[in-house]
Short mmCIF file of C-alpha atoms in Angstrom, two decimals:
data_model
loop_
_atom_site.label_atom_id
_atom_site.label_comp_id
_atom_site.label_asym_id
_atom_site.label_seq_id
_atom_site.Cartn_x
_atom_site.Cartn_y
_atom_site.Cartn_z
CA UNK H 1 109.39 -100.28 132.02
CA UNK H 2 110.01 -96.58 132.14
CA UNK H 3 108.10 -93.43 132.89
CA UNK H 4 106.74 -90.89 130.44
CA UNK H 5 108.74 -87.81 129.46
CA UNK H 6 106.35 -85.43 131.25
CA UNK H 7 107.57 -86.66 134.63
CA UNK H 8 109.82 -84.07 136.34
CA UNK H 9 113.56 -84.53 135.98
CA UNK H 10 114.11 -84.91 139.74
CA UNK H 11 112.15 -88.19 139.82
CA UNK H 12 113.49 -89.69 136.61
CA UNK H 13 115.56 -92.85 136.50
CA UNK H 14 117.24 -94.92 133.84
CA UNK H 15 115.11 -97.88 132.81
CA UNK H 16 116.09 -101.05 130.99
CA UNK H 17 112.97 -101.00 128.80
CA UNK H 18 111.09 -97.80 128.01
CA UNK H 19 107.56 -98.04 126.65
CA UNK H 20 108.09 -94.68 124.94
CA UNK H 21 110.17 -96.59 122.40
CA UNK H 22 106.86 -98.20 121.38
CA UNK H 23 104.25 -95.52 122.02
CA UNK H 24 104.50 -92.03 123.50
CA UNK H 25 101.76 -90.44 125.59
CA UNK H 26 102.31 -86.90 124.29
CA UNK H 27 102.05 -88.07 120.67
CA UNK H 28 98.84 -89.96 121.41
CA UNK H 29 97.29 -86.97 123.19
CA UNK H 30 98.19 -84.66 120.30
CA UNK H 31 97.15 -86.98 117.49
CA UNK H 32 93.83 -88.12 118.94
CA UNK H 33 92.95 -85.02 121.01
CA UNK H 34 92.90 -87.00 124.27
CA UNK H 35 93.54 -85.96 127.84
CA UNK H 36 96.15 -87.68 130.03
CA UNK H 37 93.79 -90.38 131.29
CA UNK H 38 92.39 -91.23 127.87
CA UNK H 39 95.89 -91.15 126.42
CA UNK H 40 97.18 -93.60 129.02
CA UNK H 41 94.31 -96.00 128.31
CA UNK H 42 95.17 -95.79 124.59
CA UNK H 43 98.87 -96.45 125.31
CA UNK H 44 98.09 -99.46 127.48
CA UNK H 45 95.75 -100.82 124.83
CA UNK H 46 98.49 -100.35 122.23
CA UNK H 47 100.96 -102.19 124.45
CA UNK H 48 98.51 -105.06 124.84
CA UNK H 49 98.34 -105.40 121.07
CA UNK H 50 102.16 -105.37 120.81
CA UNK H 51 103.19 -107.69 123.62
CA UNK H 52 105.64 -109.43 121.34
CA UNK H 53 107.67 -106.17 121.38
CA UNK H 54 107.73 -106.19 125.19
CA UNK H 55 108.61 -109.87 125.41
CA UNK H 56 111.52 -109.42 123.03
CA UNK H 57 112.84 -106.47 125.04
CA UNK H 58 112.61 -108.42 128.31
CA UNK H 59 114.08 -111.67 127.01
CA UNK H 60 117.75 -110.72 127.67
CA UNK H 61 116.90 -109.64 131.23
CA UNK H 62 114.94 -112.64 132.48
CA UNK H 63 117.78 -114.90 133.57
CA UNK H 64 119.67 -112.70 136.01
CA UNK H 65 117.55 -109.61 136.70
CA UNK H 66 114.82 -108.69 139.19
CA UNK H 67 112.17 -106.92 137.12
CA UNK H 68 110.15 -103.93 138.36
CA UNK H 69 107.32 -102.70 136.13
CA UNK H 70 106.53 -99.07 136.91
CA UNK H 71 102.93 -98.45 135.90
CA UNK H 72 101.15 -95.06 135.79
CA UNK H 73 99.14 -94.18 138.87
CA UNK H 74 95.78 -93.67 137.13
CA UNK H 75 93.38 -96.00 138.95
CA UNK H 76 91.17 -96.42 135.87
CA UNK H 77 93.82 -98.67 134.35
CA UNK H 78 93.52 -101.16 137.21
CA UNK H 79 89.88 -100.90 138.26
CA UNK H 80 87.81 -100.21 135.13
CA UNK H 81 89.75 -101.26 132.04
CA UNK H 82 91.04 -104.69 131.13
CA UNK H 83 94.12 -103.83 129.03
CA UNK H 84 96.59 -103.49 131.93
CA UNK H 85 95.18 -106.65 133.50
CA UNK H 86 95.56 -108.52 130.21
CA UNK H 87 99.20 -107.42 129.90
CA UNK H 88 99.93 -108.53 133.46
CA UNK H 89 98.14 -111.89 133.15
CA UNK H 90 99.96 -112.59 129.89
CA UNK H 91 103.27 -112.21 131.73
CA UNK H 92 102.11 -114.28 134.71
CA UNK H 93 100.30 -117.10 132.92
CA UNK H 94 102.05 -117.46 129.57
CA UNK H 95 105.53 -116.07 130.21
CA UNK H 96 105.72 -117.71 133.65
CA UNK H 97 106.77 -114.54 135.48
CA UNK H 98 106.21 -114.59 139.25
CA UNK H 99 104.56 -111.24 139.79
CA UNK H 100 103.39 -109.24 142.78
CA UNK H 101 101.26 -106.11 142.51
CA UNK H 102 102.53 -103.32 144.78
CA UNK H 103 99.88 -100.64 145.21
CA UNK H 104 101.08 -97.33 146.68
CA UNK H 105 98.72 -95.08 148.64
CA UNK H 106 99.81 -91.74 150.10
CA UNK H 107 99.93 -92.20 153.87
CA UNK H 108 98.57 -88.74 154.62
CA UNK H 109 95.14 -89.89 153.36
CA UNK H 110 94.73 -91.59 156.73
CA UNK H 111 94.27 -88.17 158.33
CA UNK H 112 90.98 -87.75 156.43
CA UNK H 113 88.47 -90.57 157.18
CA UNK H 114 86.63 -90.07 153.89
CA UNK H 115 89.79 -90.26 151.82
CA UNK H 116 90.98 -93.28 153.80
CA UNK H 117 87.74 -95.14 153.02
CA UNK H 118 88.18 -94.21 149.34
CA UNK H 119 91.73 -95.59 149.42
CA UNK H 120 90.40 -98.83 150.92
CA UNK H 121 87.85 -99.18 148.13
CA UNK H 122 90.41 -98.52 145.39
CA UNK H 123 92.80 -101.01 146.99
CA UNK H 124 90.12 -103.70 147.25
CA UNK H 125 88.91 -103.09 143.69
CA UNK H 126 92.46 -103.33 142.34
CA UNK H 127 93.13 -106.55 144.26
CA UNK H 128 90.00 -108.19 142.88
CA UNK H 129 90.61 -106.93 139.36
CA UNK H 130 94.27 -107.91 138.93
CA UNK H 131 94.09 -111.33 140.65
CA UNK H 132 97.75 -111.28 141.72
CA UNK H 133 99.62 -111.55 145.02
CA UNK H 134 99.08 -108.01 146.24
CA UNK H 135 100.84 -105.65 148.65
CA UNK H 136 99.16 -102.39 149.65
CA UNK H 137 101.63 -99.77 150.85
CA UNK H 138 101.17 -96.54 152.79
CA UNK H 139 103.94 -94.64 151.06
CA UNK H 140 105.54 -91.37 152.22
CA UNK H 141 104.97 -92.61 155.76
CA UNK H 142 107.28 -89.87 157.03
CA UNK H 143 104.61 -87.36 155.90
CA UNK H 144 101.65 -89.23 157.38
CA UNK H 145 100.55 -86.35 159.60
CA UNK H 146 101.43 -83.53 157.21
CA UNK H 147 97.71 -82.80 156.68
CA UNK H 148 96.52 -83.39 160.24
CA UNK H 149 96.80 -85.69 163.21
CA UNK H 150 95.46 -89.22 162.93
CA UNK H 151 92.44 -90.13 165.04
CA UNK H 152 93.80 -93.57 165.97
CA UNK H 153 97.06 -95.45 166.30
CA UNK H 154 98.83 -96.47 163.10
CA UNK H 155 97.84 -100.14 163.39
CA UNK H 156 94.18 -99.15 163.03
CA UNK H 157 94.96 -97.99 159.49
CA UNK H 158 97.50 -100.63 158.47
CA UNK H 159 95.43 -103.57 159.74
CA UNK H 160 92.09 -102.04 158.67
CA UNK H 161 90.48 -102.59 162.04
CA UNK H 162 86.82 -102.01 162.97
CA UNK H 163 85.83 -99.29 160.49
CA UNK H 164 82.70 -98.40 162.45
CA UNK H 165 84.97 -96.28 164.66
CA UNK H 166 85.40 -93.92 161.71
CA UNK H 167 81.70 -93.22 161.49
CA UNK H 168 81.68 -90.55 164.19
CA UNK H 169 84.47 -88.63 162.46
CA UNK H 170 82.68 -88.90 159.12
CA UNK H 171 79.42 -87.68 160.62
CA UNK H 172 81.14 -84.59 161.99
CA UNK H 173 82.05 -83.52 158.45
CA UNK H 174 79.03 -81.89 156.75
CA UNK H 175 80.35 -82.99 153.37
CA UNK H 176 80.10 -86.69 154.27
CA UNK H 177 77.38 -86.77 156.94
CA UNK H 178 74.59 -86.99 154.36
CA UNK H 179 76.22 -90.09 152.87
CA UNK H 180 76.34 -91.85 156.23
CA UNK H 181 74.37 -94.93 155.17
CA UNK H 182 76.32 -95.33 151.93
CA UNK H 183 79.67 -95.00 153.74
CA UNK H 184 78.59 -97.56 156.34
CA UNK H 185 77.65 -100.04 153.62
CA UNK H 186 80.93 -99.49 151.75
CA UNK H 187 82.94 -100.04 154.93
CA UNK H 188 81.06 -103.28 155.50
CA UNK H 189 81.99 -104.43 151.98
CA UNK H 190 85.68 -103.85 152.75
CA UNK H 191 85.39 -105.69 156.07
CA UNK H 192 83.40 -108.59 154.60
CA UNK H 193 86.12 -109.30 152.06
CA UNK H 194 88.81 -109.04 154.74
CA UNK H 195 91.56 -108.69 152.13
CA UNK H 196 92.91 -105.18 152.56
CA UNK H 197 95.82 -104.33 154.83
CA UNK H 198 98.84 -102.06 154.47
CA UNK H 199 102.54 -102.05 155.08
CA UNK H 200 104.50 -98.79 155.21
CA UNK H 201 107.28 -97.20 153.20
CA UNK H 202 109.66 -94.28 153.53
CA UNK H 203 111.61 -94.30 150.29
CA UNK H 204 114.42 -92.30 151.92
CA UNK H 205 114.96 -95.03 154.55
CA UNK H 206 116.96 -98.02 153.29
CA UNK H 207 115.65 -100.30 156.04
CA UNK H 208 112.06 -99.40 155.14
CA UNK H 209 112.71 -100.25 151.49
CA UNK H 210 114.33 -103.58 152.43
CA UNK H 211 111.36 -104.46 154.69
CA UNK H 212 109.00 -103.94 151.78
CA UNK H 213 111.23 -105.96 149.47
CA UNK H 214 111.17 -108.89 151.91
CA UNK H 215 107.37 -108.84 151.94
CA UNK H 216 107.25 -108.77 148.13
CA UNK H 217 109.77 -111.61 147.83
CA UNK H 218 107.70 -113.75 150.18
CA UNK H 219 104.45 -113.04 148.35
CA UNK H 220 105.74 -114.11 144.93
CA UNK H 221 107.87 -117.03 146.15
CA UNK H 222 111.25 -115.48 145.37
CA UNK H 223 112.27 -115.99 148.99
CA UNK H 224 112.10 -119.76 148.49
CA UNK H 225 114.69 -119.88 145.72
CA UNK H 226 117.48 -122.38 146.27
CA UNK H 227 115.71 -124.49 148.92
CA UNK H 228 114.00 -127.03 146.66
CA UNK H 229 113.50 -130.29 148.50
CA UNK H 230 114.22 -128.82 151.94
CA UNK H 231 110.75 -128.96 153.50
CA UNK H 232 111.91 -127.80 156.93
CA UNK H 233 113.51 -124.64 155.56
CA UNK H 234 110.45 -124.05 153.37
CA UNK H 235 108.07 -124.28 156.33
CA UNK H 236 110.31 -122.03 158.41
CA UNK H 237 110.29 -119.29 155.78
CA UNK H 238 106.58 -119.69 155.03
CA UNK H 239 105.43 -119.47 158.66
CA UNK H 240 107.82 -116.82 159.98
CA UNK H 241 106.56 -113.20 160.03
CA UNK H 242 108.61 -110.78 157.97
CA UNK H 243 108.50 -108.39 160.92
CA UNK H 244 107.14 -108.40 164.47
CA UNK H 245 104.06 -106.28 165.23
CA UNK H 246 105.95 -103.68 167.26
CA UNK H 247 108.50 -103.10 164.50
CA UNK H 248 105.78 -103.16 161.84
CA UNK H 249 103.55 -100.47 163.36
CA UNK H 250 104.41 -99.03 166.78
CA UNK H 251 108.06 -98.35 165.97
CA UNK H 252 106.94 -96.57 162.79
CA UNK H 253 104.36 -94.60 164.76
CA UNK H 254 106.93 -93.48 167.31
CA UNK H 255 109.21 -92.36 164.51
CA UNK H 256 106.78 -90.39 162.35
CA UNK H 257 103.67 -89.53 164.38
CA UNK H 258 103.46 -86.77 166.96
CA UNK H 259 102.74 -87.82 170.53
CA UNK H 260 99.72 -86.10 172.05
CA UNK H 261 99.09 -86.46 175.77
CA UNK H 262 95.54 -85.24 175.23
CA UNK H 263 94.68 -88.33 173.21
CA UNK H 264 93.58 -91.25 175.34
CA UNK H 265 95.06 -94.46 173.98
CA UNK H 266 92.11 -96.37 175.40
CA UNK H 267 89.93 -94.73 172.76
CA UNK H 268 91.91 -96.45 170.04
CA UNK H 269 90.29 -99.71 168.93
CA UNK H 270 92.43 -102.78 169.41
#
């Protein structure tokens, strides 16, 4: 499914099925005097009511194509409204598509404790709302420190370790200090569920893209194709990590995060 025409030319791509052939955001905004967010909700609702159109467009592609559905980034579609969820569950439950939700979060948010906690809450809410195998991704990992140095090692943020360590940094910010109790309670909600973690992505790095693809393929079962009846091979694939811890976090940190001799590694929670 393709992107809307207001997306800049440099990030466009050719798509096999374009939702603009069914409904166009600009037309909806103009006709009903809606902003971008309201227009996107309308478009998704219209798609939900015309799923037969989408199914017919996808039918020729099912047999020998790997489908990627590129959804808009507005979080309201996946946390507050049910239309996107209904479209996705229709494909998963009635069309028998094996789907994985891939949720992209800008990596540089980790440099701001308040924004990182917000990203955790959006990720958790989306996971609970969509009810799919779910991969959270710190995207643009090569720009992770573009807005400031991280307080902890990368694995603190990818593995969502003890969030109480963030409290001191939040208290030092006058904008968030007065919400200390609320932030503490929200962090405890994230930790109590124990669902949120992140992998990383640099879209310019082919190996990084392939690492993410392997994780997705494992989550939706695509990795097990062709081994029906071979229980040993199944168990081997199911139990094996897609990547060792060093390659998953420390190697990425060494590549994209500045080394600072003034930072004591012992202060980083493990």
